[in-house]
Backbone as a printed PyTorch tensor [residue, N CA C, xyz], in Angstrom:
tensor([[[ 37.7200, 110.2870,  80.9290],
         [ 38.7440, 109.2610,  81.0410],
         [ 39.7570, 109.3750,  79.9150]],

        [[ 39.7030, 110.0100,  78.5000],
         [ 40.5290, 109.8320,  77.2950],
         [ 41.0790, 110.7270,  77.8950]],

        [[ 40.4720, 111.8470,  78.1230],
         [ 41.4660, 113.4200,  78.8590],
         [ 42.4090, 112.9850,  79.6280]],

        [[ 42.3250, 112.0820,  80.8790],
         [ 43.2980, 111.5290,  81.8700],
         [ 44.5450, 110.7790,  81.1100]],

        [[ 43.8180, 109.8630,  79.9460],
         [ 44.9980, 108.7130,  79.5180],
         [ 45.6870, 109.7860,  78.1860]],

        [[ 45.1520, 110.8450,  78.0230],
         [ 45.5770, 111.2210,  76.8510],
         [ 46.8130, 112.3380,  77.4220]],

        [[ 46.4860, 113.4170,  78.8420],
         [ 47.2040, 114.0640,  79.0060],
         [ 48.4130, 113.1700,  80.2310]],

        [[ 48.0080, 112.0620,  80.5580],
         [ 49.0080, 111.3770,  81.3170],
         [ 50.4160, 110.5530,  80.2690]],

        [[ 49.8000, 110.4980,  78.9420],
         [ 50.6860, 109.8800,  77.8630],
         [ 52.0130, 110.7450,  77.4110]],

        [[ 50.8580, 111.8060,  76.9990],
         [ 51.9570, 113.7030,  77.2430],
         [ 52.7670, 113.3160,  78.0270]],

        [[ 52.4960, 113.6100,  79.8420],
         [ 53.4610, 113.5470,  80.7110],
         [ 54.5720, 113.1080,  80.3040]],

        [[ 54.2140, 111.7550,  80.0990],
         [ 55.1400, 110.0520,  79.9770],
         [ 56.3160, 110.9650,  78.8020]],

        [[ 55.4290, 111.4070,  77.5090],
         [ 56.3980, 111.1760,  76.5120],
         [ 57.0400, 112.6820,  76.6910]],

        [[ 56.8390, 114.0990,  77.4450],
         [ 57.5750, 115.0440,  77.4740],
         [ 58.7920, 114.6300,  78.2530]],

        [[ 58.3220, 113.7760,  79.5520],
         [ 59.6460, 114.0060,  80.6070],
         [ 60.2960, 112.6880,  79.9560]],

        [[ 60.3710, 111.6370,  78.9870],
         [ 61.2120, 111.1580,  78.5650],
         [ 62.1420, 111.5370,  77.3710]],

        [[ 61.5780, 112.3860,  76.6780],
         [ 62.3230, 113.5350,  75.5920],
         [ 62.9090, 114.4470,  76.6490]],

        [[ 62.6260, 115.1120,  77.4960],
         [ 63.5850, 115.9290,  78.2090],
         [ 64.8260, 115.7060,  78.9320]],

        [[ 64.2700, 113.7910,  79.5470],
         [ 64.9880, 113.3500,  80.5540],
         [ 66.2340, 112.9370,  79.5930]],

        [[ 66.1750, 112.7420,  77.8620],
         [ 67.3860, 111.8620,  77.1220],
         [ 68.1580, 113.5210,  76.9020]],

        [[ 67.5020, 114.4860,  76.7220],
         [ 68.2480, 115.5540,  76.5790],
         [ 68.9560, 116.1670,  77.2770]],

        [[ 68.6840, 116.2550,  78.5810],
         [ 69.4140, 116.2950,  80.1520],
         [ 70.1790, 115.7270,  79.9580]],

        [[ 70.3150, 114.2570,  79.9960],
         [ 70.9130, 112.9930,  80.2290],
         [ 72.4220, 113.2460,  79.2720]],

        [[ 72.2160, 113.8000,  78.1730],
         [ 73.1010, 113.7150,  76.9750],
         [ 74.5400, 115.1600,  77.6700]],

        [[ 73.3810, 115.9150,  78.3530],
         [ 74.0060, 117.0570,  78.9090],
         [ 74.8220, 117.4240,  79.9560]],

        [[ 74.4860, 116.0770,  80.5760],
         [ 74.9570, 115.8930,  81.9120],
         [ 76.4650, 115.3940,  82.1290]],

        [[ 77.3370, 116.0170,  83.3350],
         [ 78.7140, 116.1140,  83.4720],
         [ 78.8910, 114.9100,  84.6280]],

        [[ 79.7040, 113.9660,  84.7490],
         [ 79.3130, 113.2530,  86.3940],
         [ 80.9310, 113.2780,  86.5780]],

        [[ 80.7240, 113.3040,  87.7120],
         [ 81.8850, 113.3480,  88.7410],
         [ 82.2460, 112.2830,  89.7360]],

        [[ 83.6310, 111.8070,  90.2560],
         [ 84.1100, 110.7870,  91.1690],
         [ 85.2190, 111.4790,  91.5130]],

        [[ 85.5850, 111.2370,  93.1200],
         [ 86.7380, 112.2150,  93.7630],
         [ 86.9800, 111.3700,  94.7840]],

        [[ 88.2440, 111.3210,  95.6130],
         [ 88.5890, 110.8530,  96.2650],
         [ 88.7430, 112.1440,  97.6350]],

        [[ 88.3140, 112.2490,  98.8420],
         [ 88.1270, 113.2340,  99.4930],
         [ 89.3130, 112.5820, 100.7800]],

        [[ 90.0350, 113.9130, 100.7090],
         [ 90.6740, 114.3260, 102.4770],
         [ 89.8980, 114.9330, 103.3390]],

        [[ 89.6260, 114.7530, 104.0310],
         [ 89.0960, 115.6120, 105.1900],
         [ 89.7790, 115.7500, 106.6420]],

        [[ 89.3980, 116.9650, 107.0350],
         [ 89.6230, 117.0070, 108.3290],
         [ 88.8990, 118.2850, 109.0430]],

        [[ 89.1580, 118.2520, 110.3960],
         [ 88.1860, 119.8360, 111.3510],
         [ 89.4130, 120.8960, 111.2700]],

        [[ 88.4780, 121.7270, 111.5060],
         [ 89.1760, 123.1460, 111.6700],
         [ 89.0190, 123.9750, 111.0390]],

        [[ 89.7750, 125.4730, 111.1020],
         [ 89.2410, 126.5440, 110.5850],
         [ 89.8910, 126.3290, 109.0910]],

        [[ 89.3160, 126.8120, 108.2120],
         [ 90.0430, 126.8870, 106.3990],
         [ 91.1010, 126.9420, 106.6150]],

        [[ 91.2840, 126.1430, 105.7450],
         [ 93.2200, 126.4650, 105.3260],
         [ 94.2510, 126.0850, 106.1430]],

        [[ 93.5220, 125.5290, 107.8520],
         [ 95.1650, 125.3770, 108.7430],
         [ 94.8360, 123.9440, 109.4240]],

        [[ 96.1320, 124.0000, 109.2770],
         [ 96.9630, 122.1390, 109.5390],
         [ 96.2110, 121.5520, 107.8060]],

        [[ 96.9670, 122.0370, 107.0190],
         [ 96.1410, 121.3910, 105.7600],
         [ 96.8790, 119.6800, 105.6150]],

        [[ 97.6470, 119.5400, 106.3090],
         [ 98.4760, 118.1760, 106.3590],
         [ 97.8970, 117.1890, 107.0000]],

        [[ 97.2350, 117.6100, 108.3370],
         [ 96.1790, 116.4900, 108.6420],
         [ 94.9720, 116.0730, 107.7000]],

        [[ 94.9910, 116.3780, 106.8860],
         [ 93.9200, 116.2660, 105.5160],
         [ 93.8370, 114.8780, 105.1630]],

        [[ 95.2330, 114.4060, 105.0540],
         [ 96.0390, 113.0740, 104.7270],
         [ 96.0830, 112.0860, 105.4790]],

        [[ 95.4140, 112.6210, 106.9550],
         [ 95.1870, 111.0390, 107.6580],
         [ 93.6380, 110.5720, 107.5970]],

        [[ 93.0930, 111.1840, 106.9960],
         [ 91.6670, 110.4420, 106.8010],
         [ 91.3210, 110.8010, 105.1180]],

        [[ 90.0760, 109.5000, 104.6140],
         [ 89.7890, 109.5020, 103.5460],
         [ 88.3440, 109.4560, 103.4070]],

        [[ 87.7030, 109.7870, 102.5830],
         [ 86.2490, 109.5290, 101.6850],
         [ 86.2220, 109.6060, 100.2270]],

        [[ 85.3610, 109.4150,  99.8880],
         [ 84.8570, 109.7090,  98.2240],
         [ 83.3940, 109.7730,  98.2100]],

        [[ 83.2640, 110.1850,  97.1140],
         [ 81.8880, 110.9800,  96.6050],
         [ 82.1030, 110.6190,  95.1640]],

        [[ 80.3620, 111.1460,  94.7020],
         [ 80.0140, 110.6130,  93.2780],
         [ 79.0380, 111.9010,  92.9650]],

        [[ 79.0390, 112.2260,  91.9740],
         [ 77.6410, 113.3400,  91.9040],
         [ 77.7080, 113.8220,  90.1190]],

        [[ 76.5710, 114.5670,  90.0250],
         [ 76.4480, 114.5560,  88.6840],
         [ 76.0360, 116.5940,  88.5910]],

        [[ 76.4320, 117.0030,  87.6800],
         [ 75.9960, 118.2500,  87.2330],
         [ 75.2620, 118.3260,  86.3040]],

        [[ 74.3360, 119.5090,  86.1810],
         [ 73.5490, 120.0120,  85.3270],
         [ 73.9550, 120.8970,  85.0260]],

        [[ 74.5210, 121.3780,  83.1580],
         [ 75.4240, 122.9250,  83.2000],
         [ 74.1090, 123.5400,  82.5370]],

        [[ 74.5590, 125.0260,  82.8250],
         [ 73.3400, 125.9560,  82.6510],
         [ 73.5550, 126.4210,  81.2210]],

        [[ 74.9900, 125.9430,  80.7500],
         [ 75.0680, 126.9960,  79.0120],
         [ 75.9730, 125.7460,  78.2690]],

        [[ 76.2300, 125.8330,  77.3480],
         [ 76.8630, 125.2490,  76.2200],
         [ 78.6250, 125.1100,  76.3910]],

        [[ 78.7930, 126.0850,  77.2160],
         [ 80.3060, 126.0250,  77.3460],
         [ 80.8130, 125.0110,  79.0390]],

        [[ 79.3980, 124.6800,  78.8980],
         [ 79.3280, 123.9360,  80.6730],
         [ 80.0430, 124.5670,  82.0150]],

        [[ 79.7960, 126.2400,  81.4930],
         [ 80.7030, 126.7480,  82.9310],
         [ 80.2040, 127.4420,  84.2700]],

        [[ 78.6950, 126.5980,  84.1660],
         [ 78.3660, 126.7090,  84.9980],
         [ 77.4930, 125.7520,  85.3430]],

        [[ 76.5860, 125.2380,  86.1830],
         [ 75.7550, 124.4040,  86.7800],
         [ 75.1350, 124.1130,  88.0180]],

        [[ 74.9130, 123.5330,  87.9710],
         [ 73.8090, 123.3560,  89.0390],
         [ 74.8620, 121.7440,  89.3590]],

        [[ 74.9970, 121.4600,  90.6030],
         [ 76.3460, 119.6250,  91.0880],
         [ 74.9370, 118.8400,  92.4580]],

        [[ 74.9680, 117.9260,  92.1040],
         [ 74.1370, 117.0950,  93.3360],
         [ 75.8070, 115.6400,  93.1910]],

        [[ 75.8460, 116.1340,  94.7280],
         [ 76.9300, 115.3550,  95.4780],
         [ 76.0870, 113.6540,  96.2350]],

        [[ 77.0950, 112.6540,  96.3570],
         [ 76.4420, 111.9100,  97.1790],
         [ 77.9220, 111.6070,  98.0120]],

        [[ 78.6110, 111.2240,  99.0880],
         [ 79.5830, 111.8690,  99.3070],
         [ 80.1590, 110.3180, 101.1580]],

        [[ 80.8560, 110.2270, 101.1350],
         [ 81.3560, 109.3120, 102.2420],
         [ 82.2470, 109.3280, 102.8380]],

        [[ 83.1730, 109.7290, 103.8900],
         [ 84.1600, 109.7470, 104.2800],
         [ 84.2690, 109.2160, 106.0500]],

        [[ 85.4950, 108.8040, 106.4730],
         [ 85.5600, 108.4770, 107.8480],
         [ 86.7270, 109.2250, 108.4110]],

        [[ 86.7750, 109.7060, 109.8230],
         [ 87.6730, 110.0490, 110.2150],
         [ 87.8880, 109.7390, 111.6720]],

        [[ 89.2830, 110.1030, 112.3540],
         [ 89.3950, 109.1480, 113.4870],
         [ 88.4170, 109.7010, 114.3040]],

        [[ 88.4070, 110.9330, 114.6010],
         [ 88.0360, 111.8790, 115.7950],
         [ 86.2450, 111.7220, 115.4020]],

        [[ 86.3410, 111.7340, 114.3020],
         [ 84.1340, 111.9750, 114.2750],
         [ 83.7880, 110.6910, 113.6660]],

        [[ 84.3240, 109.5500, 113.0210],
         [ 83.5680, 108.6160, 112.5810],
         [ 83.5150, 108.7140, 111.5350]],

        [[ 82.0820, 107.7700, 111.2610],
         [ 81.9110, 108.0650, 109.9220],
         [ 80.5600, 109.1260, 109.3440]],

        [[ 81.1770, 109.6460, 108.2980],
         [ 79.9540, 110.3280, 108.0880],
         [ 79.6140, 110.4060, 106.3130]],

        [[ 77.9230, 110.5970, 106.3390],
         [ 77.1970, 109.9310, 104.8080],
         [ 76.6830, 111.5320, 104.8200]],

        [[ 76.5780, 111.6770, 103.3820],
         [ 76.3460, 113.5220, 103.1860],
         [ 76.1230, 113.3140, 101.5070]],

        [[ 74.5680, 114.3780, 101.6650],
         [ 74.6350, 114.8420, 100.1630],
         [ 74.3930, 116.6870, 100.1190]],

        [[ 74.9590, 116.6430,  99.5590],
         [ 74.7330, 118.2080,  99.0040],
         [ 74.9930, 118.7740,  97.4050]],

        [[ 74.1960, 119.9880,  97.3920],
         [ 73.9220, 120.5020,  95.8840],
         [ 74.4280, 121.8910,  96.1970]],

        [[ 74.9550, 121.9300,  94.5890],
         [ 76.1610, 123.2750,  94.8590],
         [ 75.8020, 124.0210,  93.2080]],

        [[ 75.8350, 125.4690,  93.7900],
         [ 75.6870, 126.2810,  92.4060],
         [ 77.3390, 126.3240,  92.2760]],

        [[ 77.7520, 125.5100,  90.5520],
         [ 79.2960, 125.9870,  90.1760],
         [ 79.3410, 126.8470,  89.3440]],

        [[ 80.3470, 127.7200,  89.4700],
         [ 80.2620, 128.3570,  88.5360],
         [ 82.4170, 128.1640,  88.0860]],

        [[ 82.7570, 127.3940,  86.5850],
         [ 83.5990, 127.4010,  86.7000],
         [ 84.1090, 127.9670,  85.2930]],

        [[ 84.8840, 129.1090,  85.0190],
         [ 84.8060, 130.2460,  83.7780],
         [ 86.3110, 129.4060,  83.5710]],

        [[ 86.5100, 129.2060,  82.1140],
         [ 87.4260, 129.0990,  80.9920],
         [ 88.5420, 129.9950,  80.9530]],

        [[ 89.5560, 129.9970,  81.6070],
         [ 91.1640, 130.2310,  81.3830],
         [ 92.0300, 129.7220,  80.7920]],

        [[ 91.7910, 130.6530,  79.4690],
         [ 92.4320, 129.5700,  78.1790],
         [ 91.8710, 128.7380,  77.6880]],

        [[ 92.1580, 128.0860,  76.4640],
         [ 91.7560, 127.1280,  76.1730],
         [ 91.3110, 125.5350,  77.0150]],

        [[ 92.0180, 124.9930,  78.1330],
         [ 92.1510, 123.7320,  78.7120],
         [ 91.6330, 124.0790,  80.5130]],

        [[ 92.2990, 125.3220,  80.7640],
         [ 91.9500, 125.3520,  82.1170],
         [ 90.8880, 125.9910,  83.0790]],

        [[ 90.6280, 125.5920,  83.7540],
         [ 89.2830, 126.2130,  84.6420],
         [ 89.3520, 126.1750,  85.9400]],

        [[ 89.1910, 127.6470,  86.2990],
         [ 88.9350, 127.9740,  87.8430],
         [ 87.5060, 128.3040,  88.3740]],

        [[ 87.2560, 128.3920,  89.5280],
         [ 86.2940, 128.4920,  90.1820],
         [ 85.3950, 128.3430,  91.2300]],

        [[ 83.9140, 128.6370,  91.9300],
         [ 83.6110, 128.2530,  93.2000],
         [ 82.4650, 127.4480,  93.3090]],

        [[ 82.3200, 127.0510,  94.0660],
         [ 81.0300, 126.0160,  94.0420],
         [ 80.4700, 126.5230,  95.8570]],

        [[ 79.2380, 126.8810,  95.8170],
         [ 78.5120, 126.8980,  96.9430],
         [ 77.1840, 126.4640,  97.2580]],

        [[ 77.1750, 126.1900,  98.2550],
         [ 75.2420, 125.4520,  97.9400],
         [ 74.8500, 125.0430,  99.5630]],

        [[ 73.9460, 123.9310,  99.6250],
         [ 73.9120, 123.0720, 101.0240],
         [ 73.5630, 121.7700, 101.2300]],

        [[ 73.8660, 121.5390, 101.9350],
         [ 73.7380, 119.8470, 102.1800],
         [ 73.0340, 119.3830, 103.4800]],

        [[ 73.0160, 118.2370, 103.1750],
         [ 72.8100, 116.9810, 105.0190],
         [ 73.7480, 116.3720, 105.1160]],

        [[ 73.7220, 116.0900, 106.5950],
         [ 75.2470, 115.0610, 106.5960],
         [ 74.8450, 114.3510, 107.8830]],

        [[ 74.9080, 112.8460, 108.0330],
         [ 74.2420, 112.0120, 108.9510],
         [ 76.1600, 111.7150, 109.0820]],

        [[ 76.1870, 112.1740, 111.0100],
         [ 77.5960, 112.1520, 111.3360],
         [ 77.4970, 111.3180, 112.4090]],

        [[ 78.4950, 110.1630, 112.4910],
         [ 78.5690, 108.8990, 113.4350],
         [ 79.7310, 108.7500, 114.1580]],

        [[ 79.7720, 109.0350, 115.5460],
         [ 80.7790, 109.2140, 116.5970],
         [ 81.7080, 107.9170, 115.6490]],

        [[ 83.1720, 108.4570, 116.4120],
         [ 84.1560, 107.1560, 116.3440],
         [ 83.9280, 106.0070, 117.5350]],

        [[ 83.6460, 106.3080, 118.4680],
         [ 83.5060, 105.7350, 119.5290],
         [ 81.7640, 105.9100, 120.2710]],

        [[ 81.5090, 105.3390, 121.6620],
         [ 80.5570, 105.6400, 122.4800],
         [ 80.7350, 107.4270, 122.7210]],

        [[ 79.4530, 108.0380, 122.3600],
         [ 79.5060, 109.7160, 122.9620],
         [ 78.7800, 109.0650, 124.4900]],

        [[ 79.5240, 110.2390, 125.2600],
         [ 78.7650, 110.4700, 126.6260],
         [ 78.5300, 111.8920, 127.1980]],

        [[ 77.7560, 112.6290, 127.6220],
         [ 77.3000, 113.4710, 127.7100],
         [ 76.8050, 113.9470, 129.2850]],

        [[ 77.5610, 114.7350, 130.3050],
         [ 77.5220, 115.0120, 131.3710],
         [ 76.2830, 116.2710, 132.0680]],

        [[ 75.5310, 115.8500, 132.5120],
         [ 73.9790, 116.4450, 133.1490],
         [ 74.4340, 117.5810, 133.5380]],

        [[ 73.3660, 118.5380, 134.0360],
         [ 73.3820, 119.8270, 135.1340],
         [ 73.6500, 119.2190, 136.2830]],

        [[ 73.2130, 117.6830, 136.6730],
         [ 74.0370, 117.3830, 138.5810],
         [ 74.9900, 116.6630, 137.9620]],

        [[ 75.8260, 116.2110, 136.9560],
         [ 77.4090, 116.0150, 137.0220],
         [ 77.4590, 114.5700, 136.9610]],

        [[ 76.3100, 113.8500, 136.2700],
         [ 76.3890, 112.4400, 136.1180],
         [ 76.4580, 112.1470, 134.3460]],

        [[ 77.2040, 111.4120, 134.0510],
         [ 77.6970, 111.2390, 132.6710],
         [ 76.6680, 110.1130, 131.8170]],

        [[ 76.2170, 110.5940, 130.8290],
         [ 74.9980, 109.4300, 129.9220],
         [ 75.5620, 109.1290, 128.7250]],

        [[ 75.2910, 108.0340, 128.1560],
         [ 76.1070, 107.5280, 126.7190],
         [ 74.7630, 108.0430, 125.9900]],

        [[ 75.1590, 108.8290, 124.8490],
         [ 74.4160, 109.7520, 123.4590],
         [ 74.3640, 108.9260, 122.5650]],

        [[ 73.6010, 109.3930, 122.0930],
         [ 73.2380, 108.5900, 120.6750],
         [ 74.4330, 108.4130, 119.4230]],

        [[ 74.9330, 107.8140, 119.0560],
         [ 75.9910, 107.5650, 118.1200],
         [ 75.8930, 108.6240, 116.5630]],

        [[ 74.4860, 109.0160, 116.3770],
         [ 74.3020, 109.3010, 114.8850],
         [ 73.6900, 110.5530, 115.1180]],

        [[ 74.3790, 111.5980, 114.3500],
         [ 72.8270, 112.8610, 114.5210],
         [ 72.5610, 113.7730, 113.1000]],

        [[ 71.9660, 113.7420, 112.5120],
         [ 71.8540, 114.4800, 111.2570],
         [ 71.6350, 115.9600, 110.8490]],

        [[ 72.6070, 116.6420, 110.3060],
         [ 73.1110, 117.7980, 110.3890],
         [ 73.1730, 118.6310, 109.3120]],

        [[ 72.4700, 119.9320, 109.0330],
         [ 72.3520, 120.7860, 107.4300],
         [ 74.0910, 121.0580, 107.6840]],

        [[ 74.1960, 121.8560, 106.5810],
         [ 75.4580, 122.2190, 106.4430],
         [ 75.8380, 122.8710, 105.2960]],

        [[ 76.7900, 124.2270, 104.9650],
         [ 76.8430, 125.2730, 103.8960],
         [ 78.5130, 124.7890, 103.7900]],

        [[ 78.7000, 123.9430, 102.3190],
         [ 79.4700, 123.8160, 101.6330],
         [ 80.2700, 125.0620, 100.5660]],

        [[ 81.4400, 125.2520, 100.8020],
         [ 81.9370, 126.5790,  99.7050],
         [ 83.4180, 125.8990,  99.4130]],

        [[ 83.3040, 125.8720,  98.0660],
         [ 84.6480, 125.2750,  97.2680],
         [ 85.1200, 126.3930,  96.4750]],

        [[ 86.9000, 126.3020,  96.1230],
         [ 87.3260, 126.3280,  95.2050],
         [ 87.6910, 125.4160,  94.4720]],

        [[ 87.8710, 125.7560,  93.1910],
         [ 88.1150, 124.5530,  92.0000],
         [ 89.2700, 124.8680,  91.0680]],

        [[ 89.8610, 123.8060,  90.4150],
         [ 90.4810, 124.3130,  89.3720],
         [ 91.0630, 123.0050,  88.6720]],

        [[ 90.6270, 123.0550,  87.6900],
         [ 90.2250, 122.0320,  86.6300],
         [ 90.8550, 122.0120,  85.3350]],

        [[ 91.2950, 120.5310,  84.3980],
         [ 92.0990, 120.8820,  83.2150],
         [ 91.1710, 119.8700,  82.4660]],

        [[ 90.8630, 120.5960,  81.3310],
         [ 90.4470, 120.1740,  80.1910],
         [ 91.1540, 119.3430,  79.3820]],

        [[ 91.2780, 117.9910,  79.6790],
         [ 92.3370, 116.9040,  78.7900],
         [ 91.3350, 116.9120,  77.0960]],

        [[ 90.3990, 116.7760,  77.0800],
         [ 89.3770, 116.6650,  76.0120],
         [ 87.1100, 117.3700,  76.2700]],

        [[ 86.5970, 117.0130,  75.8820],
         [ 85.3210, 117.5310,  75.9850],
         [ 84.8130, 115.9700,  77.3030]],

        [[ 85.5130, 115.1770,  76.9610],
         [ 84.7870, 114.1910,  78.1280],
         [ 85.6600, 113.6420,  79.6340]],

        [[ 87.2480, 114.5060,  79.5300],
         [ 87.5620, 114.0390,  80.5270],
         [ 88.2810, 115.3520,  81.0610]],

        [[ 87.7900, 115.1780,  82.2190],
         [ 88.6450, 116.9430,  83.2400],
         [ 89.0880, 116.2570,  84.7180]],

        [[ 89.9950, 116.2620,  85.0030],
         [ 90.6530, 115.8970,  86.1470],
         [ 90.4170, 117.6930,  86.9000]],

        [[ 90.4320, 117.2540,  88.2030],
         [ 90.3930, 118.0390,  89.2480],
         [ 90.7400, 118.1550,  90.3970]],

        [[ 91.2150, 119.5010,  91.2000],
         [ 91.2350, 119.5080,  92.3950],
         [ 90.6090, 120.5430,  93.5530]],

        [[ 90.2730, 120.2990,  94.2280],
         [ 89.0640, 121.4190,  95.1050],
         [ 89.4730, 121.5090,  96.4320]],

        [[ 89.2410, 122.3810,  96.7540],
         [ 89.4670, 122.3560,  97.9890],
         [ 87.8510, 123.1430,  98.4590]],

        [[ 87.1790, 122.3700,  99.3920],
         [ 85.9110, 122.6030, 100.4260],
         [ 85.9750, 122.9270, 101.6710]],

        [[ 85.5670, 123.9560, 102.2700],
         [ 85.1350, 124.2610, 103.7950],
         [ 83.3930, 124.0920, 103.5660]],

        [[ 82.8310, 122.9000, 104.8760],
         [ 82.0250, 123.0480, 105.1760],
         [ 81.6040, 123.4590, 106.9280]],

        [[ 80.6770, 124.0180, 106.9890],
         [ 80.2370, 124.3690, 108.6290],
         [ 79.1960, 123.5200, 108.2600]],

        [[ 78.8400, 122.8550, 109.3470],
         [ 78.3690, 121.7180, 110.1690],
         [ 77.6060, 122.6900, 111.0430]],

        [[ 76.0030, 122.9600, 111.0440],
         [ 75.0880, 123.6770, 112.2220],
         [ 74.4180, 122.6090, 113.3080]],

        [[ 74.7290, 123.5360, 114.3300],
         [ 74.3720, 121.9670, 115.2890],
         [ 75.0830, 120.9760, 115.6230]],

        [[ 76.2930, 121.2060, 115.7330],
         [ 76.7660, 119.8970, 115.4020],
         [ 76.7340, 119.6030, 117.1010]],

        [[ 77.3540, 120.3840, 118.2080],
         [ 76.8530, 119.9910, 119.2030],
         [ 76.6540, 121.3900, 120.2750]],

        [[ 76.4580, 121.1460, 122.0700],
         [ 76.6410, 122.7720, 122.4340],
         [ 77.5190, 123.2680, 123.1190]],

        [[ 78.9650, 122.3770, 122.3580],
         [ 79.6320, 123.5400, 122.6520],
         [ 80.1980, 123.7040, 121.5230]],

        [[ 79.5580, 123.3850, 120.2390],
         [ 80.3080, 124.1780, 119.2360],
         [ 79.4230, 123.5980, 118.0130]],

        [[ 78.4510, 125.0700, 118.1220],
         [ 76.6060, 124.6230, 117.3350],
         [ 77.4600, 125.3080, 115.7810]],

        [[ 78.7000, 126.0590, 115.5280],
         [ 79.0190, 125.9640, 114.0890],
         [ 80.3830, 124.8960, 113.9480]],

        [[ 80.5840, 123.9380, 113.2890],
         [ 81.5600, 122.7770, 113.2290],
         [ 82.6650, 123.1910, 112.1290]],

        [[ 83.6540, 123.4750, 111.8830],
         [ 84.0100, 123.6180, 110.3520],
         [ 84.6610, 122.2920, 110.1510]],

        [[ 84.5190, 122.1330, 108.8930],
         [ 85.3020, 120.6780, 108.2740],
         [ 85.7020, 121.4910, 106.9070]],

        [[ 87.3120, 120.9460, 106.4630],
         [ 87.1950, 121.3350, 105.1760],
         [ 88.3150, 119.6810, 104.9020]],

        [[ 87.6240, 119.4560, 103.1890],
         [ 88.1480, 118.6260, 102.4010],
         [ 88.9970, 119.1510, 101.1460]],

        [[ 90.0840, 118.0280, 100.8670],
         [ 90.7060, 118.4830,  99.8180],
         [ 90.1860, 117.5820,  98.9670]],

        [[ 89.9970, 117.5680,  97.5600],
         [ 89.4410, 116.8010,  96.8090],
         [ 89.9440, 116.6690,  95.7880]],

        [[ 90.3700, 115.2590,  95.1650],
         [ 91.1550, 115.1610,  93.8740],
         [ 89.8530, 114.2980,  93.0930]],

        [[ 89.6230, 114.8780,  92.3440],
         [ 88.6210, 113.6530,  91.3250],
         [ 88.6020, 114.4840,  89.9150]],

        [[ 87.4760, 113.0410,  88.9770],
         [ 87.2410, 113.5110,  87.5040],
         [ 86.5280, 113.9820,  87.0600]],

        [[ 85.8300, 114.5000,  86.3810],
         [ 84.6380, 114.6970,  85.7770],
         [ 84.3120, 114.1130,  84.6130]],

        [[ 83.4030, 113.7380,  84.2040],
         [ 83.4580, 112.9770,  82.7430],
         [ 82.1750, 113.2760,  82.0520]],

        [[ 81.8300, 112.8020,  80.6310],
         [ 80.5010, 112.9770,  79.9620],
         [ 81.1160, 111.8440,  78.7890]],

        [[ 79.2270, 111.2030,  78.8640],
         [ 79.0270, 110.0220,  78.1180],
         [ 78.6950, 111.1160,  76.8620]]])
């Protein structure tokens, strides 16, 4: 029994020394997201009729924070698909140009629980039409560019631009692309 309370105390007191050292290390992020469908890069103007935001925090892998490990938590609505709730984790990698500025990509994967705008209905093999389920939950391979300005060590404004594919999304089109434009900050306490 001392063995149990003695190596369960360990536990307690390693992952709370690790968790303040993380914690101290850690980059967090807030963005305001455009989104819209389609292939990368075209009609980038419809971007602007729908909105979301997201919140997420990084873990950098070195001292110069130019790289990391990002866990997203993420919200947006749009006319044509609804609304949709999504998290995903992205390896960044963003290298130092110059003193202040930073470019770079972020790739990784996510879930994304996607909610019609309206009633879906869905037409049989004999040609009779059924109302679908409103919600369906969906993996998905996120790939960003970035490029970022160093105002100080705790504040970096940003802008990204994301293509994600959506698998599954339905059958007649089991790869979906969505890409977002993304303006947000990054910060450290």
């Amino acid at each position: 029994m001392k063995t149990y309370k003695m190596l369960t105390t360990t536990l307690i007191l390693l992952t709370a020394l690790c968790w303040g050292e993380a914690q101290s290390r850690l980059l967090y992020q807030v963005s305001v997201n455009f989104p819209a469908f389609g292939l990368p890069g075209y009609r980038l103007s419809e971007n602007f009729q729908n909105l979301g935001l997201s919140a997420g925090i990084t873990y950098p892998f070195n001292p110069n924070e130019t790289t990391g490990l990002r866990l997203d938590l993420g919200y947006y609505r749009t006319r044509a698909q609804g609304s949709s709730l999504y998290v995903q984790s992205q390896f960044s990698l963003h290298p130092r140009i110059g003193d202040k500025l930073e470019a770079g990509i972020d790739l990784g994967a996510g879930y994304q629980i996607v909610g019609a705008a309206g009633p879906g209905w869905v037409r049989d093999t004999e040609g009779q039409w059924h109302k679908q389920n409103n919600q369906k939950g969906l993996f998905f391979v996120p790939a960003g560019l970035h490029l970022g300005y160093r105002i100080n060590n705790t504040w970096r404004p940003f802008v990204q631009y994301q293509a994600q594919v959506l698998l599954g999304y339905n059958e007649a089109f089991p790869v979906f692309p969505v890409h977002l434009l993304t303006l947000g900050q990054t910060f450290k306490f």
